PDB file of C-alpha atoms in Angstrom:
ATOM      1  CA  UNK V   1     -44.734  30.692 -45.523  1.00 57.00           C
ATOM      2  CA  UNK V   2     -42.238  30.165 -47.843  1.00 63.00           C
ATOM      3  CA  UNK V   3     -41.508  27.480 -50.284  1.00 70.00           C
ATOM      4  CA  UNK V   4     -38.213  26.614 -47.945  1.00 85.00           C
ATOM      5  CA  UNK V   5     -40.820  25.793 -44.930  1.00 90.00           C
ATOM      6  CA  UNK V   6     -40.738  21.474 -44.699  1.00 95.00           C
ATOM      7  CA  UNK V   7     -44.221  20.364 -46.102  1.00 94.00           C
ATOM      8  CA  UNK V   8     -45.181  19.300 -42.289  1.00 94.00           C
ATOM      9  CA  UNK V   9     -45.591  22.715 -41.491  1.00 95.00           C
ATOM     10  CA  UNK V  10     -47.441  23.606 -44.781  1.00 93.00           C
ATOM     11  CA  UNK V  11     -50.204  21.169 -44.191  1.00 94.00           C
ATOM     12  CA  UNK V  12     -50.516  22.048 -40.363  1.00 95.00           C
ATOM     13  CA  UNK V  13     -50.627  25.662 -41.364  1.00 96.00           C
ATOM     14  CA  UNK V  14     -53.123  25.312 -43.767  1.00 95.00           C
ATOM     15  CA  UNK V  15     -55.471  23.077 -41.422  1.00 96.00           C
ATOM     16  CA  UNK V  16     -55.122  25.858 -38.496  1.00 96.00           C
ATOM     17  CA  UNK V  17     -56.046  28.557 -41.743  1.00 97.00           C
ATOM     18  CA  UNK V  18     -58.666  26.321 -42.372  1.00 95.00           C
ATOM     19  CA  UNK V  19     -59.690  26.034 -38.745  1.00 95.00           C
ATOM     20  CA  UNK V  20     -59.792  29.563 -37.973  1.00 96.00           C
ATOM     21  CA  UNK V  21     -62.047  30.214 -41.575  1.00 94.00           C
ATOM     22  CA  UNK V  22     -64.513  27.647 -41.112  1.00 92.00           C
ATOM     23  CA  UNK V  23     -65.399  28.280 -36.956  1.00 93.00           C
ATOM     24  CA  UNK V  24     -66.174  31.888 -37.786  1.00 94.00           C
ATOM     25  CA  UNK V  25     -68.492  30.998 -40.689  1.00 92.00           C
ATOM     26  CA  UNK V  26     -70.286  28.563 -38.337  1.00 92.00           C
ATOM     27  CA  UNK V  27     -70.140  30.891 -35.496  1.00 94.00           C
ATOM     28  CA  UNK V  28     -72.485  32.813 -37.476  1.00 92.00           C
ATOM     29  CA  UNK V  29     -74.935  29.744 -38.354  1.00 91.00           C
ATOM     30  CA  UNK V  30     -75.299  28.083 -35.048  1.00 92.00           C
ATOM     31  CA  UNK V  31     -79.489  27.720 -34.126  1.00 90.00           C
ATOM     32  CA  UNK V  32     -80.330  28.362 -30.811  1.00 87.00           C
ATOM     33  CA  UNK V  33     -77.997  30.827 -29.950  1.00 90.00           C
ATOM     34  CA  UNK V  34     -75.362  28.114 -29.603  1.00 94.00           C
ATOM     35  CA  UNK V  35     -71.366  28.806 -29.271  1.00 94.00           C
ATOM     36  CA  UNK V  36     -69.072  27.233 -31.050  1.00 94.00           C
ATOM     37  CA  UNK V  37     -67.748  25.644 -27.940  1.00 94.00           C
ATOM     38  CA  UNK V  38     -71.397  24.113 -27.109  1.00 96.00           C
ATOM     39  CA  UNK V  39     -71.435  22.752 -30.553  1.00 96.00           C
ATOM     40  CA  UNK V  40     -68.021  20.716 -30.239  1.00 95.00           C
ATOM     41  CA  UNK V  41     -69.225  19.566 -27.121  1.00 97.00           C
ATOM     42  CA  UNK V  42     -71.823  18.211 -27.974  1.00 97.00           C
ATOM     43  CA  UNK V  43     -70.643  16.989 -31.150  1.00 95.00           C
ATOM     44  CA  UNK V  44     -67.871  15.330 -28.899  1.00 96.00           C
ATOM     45  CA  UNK V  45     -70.048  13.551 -26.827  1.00 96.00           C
ATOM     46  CA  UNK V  46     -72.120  11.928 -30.115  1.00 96.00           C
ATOM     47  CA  UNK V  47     -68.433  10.899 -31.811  1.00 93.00           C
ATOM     48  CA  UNK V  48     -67.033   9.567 -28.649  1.00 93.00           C
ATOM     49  CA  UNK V  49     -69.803   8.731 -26.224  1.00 93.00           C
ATOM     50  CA  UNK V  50     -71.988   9.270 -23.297  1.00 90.00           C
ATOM     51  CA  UNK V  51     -70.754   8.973 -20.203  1.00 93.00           C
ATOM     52  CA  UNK V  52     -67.448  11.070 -20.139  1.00 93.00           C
ATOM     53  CA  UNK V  53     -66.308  12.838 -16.985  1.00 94.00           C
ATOM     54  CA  UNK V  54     -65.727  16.466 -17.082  1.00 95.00           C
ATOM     55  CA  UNK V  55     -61.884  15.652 -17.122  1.00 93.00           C
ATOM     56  CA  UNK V  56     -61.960  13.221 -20.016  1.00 93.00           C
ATOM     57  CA  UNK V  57     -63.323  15.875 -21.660  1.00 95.00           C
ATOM     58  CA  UNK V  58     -61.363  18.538 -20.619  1.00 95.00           C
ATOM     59  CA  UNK V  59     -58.200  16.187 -22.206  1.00 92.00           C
ATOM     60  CA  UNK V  60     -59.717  15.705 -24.938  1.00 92.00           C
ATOM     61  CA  UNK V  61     -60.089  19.388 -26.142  1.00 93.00           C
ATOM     62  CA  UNK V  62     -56.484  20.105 -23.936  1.00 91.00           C
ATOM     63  CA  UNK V  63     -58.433  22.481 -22.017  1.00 93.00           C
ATOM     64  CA  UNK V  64     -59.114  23.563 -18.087  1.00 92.00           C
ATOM     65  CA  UNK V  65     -61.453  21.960 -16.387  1.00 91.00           C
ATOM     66  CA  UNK V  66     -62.782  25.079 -15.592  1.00 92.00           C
ATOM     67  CA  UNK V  67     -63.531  26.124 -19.223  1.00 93.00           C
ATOM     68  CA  UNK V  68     -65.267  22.896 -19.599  1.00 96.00           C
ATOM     69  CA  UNK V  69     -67.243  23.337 -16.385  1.00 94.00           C
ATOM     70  CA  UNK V  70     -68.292  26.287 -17.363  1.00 94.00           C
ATOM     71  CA  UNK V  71     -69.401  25.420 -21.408  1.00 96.00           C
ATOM     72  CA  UNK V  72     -71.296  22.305 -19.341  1.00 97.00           C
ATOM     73  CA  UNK V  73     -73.093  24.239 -16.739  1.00 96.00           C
ATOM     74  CA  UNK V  74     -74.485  26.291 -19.486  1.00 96.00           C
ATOM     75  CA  UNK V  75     -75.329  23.669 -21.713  1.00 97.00           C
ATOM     76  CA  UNK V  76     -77.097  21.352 -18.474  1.00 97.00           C
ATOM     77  CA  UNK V  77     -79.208  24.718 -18.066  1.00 97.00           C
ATOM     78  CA  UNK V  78     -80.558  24.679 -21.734  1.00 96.00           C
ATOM     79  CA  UNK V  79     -81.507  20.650 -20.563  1.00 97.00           C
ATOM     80  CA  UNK V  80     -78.945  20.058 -23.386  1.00 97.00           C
ATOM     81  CA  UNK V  81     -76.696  18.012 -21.241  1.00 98.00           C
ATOM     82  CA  UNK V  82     -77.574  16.082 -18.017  1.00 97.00           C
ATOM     83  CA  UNK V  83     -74.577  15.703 -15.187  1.00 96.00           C
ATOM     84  CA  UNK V  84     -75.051  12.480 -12.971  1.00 95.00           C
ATOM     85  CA  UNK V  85     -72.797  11.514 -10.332  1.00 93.00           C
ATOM     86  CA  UNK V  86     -69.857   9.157 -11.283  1.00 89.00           C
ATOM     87  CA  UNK V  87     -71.143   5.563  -9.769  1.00 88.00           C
ATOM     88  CA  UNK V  88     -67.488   4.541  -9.034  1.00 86.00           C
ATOM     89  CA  UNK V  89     -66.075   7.777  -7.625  1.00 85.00           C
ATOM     90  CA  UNK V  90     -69.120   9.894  -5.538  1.00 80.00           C
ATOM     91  CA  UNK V  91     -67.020  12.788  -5.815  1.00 86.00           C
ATOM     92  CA  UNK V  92     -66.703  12.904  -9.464  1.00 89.00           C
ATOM     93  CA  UNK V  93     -69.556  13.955 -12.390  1.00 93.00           C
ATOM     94  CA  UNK V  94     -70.111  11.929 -15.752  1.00 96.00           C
ATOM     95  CA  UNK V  95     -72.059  13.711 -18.776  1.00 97.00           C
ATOM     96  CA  UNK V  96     -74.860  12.410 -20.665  1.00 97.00           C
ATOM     97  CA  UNK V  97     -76.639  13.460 -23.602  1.00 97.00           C
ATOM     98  CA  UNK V  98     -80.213  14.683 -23.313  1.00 97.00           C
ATOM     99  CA  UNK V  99     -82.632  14.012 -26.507  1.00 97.00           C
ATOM    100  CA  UNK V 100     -82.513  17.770 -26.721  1.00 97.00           C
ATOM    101  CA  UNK V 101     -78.729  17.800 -27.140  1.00 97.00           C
ATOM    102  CA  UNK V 102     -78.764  15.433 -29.529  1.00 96.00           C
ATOM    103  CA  UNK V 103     -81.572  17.321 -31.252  1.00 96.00           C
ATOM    104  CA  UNK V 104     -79.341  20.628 -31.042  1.00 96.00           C
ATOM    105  CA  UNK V 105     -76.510  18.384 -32.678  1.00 95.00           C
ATOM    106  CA  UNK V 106     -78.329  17.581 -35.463  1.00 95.00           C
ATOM    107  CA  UNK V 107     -79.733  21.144 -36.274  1.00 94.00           C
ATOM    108  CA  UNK V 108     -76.094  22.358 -35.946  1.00 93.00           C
ATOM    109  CA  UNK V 109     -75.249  19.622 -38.878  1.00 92.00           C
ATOM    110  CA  UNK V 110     -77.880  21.062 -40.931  1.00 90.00           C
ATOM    111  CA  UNK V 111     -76.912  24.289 -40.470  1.00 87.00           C
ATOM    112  CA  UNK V 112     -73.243  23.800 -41.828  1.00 85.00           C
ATOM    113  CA  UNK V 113     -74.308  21.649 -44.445  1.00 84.00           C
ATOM    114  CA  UNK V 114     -75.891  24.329 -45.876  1.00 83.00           C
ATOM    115  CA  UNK V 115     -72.677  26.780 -44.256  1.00 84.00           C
ATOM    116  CA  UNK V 116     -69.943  24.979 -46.735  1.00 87.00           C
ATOM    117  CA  UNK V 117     -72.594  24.091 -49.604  1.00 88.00           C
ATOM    118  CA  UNK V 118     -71.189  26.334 -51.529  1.00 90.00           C
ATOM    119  CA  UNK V 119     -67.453  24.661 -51.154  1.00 89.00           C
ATOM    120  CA  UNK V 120     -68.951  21.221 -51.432  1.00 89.00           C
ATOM    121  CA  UNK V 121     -71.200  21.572 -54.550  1.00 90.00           C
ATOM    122  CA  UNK V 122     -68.680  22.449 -56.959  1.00 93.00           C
ATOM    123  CA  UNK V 123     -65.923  20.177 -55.801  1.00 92.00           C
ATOM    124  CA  UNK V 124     -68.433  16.940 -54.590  1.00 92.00           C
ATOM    125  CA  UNK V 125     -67.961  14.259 -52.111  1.00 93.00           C
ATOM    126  CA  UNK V 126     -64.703  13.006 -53.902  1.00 95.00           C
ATOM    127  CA  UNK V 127     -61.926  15.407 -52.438  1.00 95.00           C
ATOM    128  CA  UNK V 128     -63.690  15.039 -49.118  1.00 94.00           C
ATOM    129  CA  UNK V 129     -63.687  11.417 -49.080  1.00 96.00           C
ATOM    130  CA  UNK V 130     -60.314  11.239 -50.486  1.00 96.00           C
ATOM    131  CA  UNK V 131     -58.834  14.014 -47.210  1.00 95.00           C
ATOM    132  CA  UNK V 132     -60.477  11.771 -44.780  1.00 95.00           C
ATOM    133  CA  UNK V 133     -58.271   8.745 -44.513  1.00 96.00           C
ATOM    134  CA  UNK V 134     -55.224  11.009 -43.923  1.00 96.00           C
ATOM    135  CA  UNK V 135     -56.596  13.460 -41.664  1.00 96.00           C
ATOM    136  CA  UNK V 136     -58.053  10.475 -39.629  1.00 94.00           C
ATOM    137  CA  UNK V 137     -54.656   9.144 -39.283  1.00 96.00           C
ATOM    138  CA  UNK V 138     -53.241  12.601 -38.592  1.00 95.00           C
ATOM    139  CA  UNK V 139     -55.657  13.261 -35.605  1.00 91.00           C
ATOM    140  CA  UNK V 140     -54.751   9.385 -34.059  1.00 92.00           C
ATOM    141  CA  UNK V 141     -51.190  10.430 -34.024  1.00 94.00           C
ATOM    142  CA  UNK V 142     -51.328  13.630 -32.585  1.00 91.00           C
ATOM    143  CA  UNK V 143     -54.512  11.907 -29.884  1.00 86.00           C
ATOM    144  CA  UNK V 144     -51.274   8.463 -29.530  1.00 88.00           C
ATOM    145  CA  UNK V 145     -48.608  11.608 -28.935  1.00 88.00           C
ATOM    146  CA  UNK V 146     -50.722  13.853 -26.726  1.00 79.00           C
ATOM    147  CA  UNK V 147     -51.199  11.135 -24.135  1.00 63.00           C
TER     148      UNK V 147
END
């Protein structure tokens, strides 16, 4: 990067920096021999819901719906997940939640609370707090554009 590069691409090349650095610190922190990809799963399903259909899902993260299949098959075998039939389509699948999932959620939290304690102790909840308005709005644009 140079200092010539327009300030858009700065901050989206930092975030994907960022990205990269912090899922292969938690990829060595998960409990329960989870992925990464069972972790934002399931962390998906707390932030947005119950109830979502493999394809919803497979938007969301602007992947197959194979990968997805596949991340939920495993997942509904560790009785992390629980597949039910759609009630308005027979064909179709929704995803739920089990308590175990959500259980496996919140040891994941735990686990990179401790992962980025030493980034958040010296700089505190202020620069956090402060990012989050922005990046919110940055992730409802690209979510508004990507549809």
């Amino acid at each position: 990067m140079t200092t010539a590069d327009p300030v858009v691409f700065a901050v989206f090349n930092e975030i994907a920096i960022i990205d990269q650095l912090a899922q292969a610190r938690l990829a060595k922190v998960l409990p329960d021999g989870l992925l990464v990809p069972h972790f934002t799963l399931l962390n998906h399903l707390v932030r947005v819901g119950d109830g979502r259909s493999p394809v919803d899902i497979a938007r969301a993260f602007q992947i197959t719906k194979g990968a997805v299949t596949n991340t939920l098959q495993r997942l509904e075998a560790r009785g992390l997940v629980r597949l039910a039939p759609d009630p308005d389509d027979g064909r179709a699948k929704r995803v739920f939640l089990t308590p175990a999932g959500r259980a496996a959620r919140e040891r994941c939290i735990a686990a990179v609370a401790d992962l980025f304690a030493d980034i958040h102790g010296p700089l505190g909840d202020g620069p956090f707090a402060a990012a989050l308005p922005f990046l919110r709005d940055l992730r409802q644009r690209l979510d508004k554009a990507r549809d």
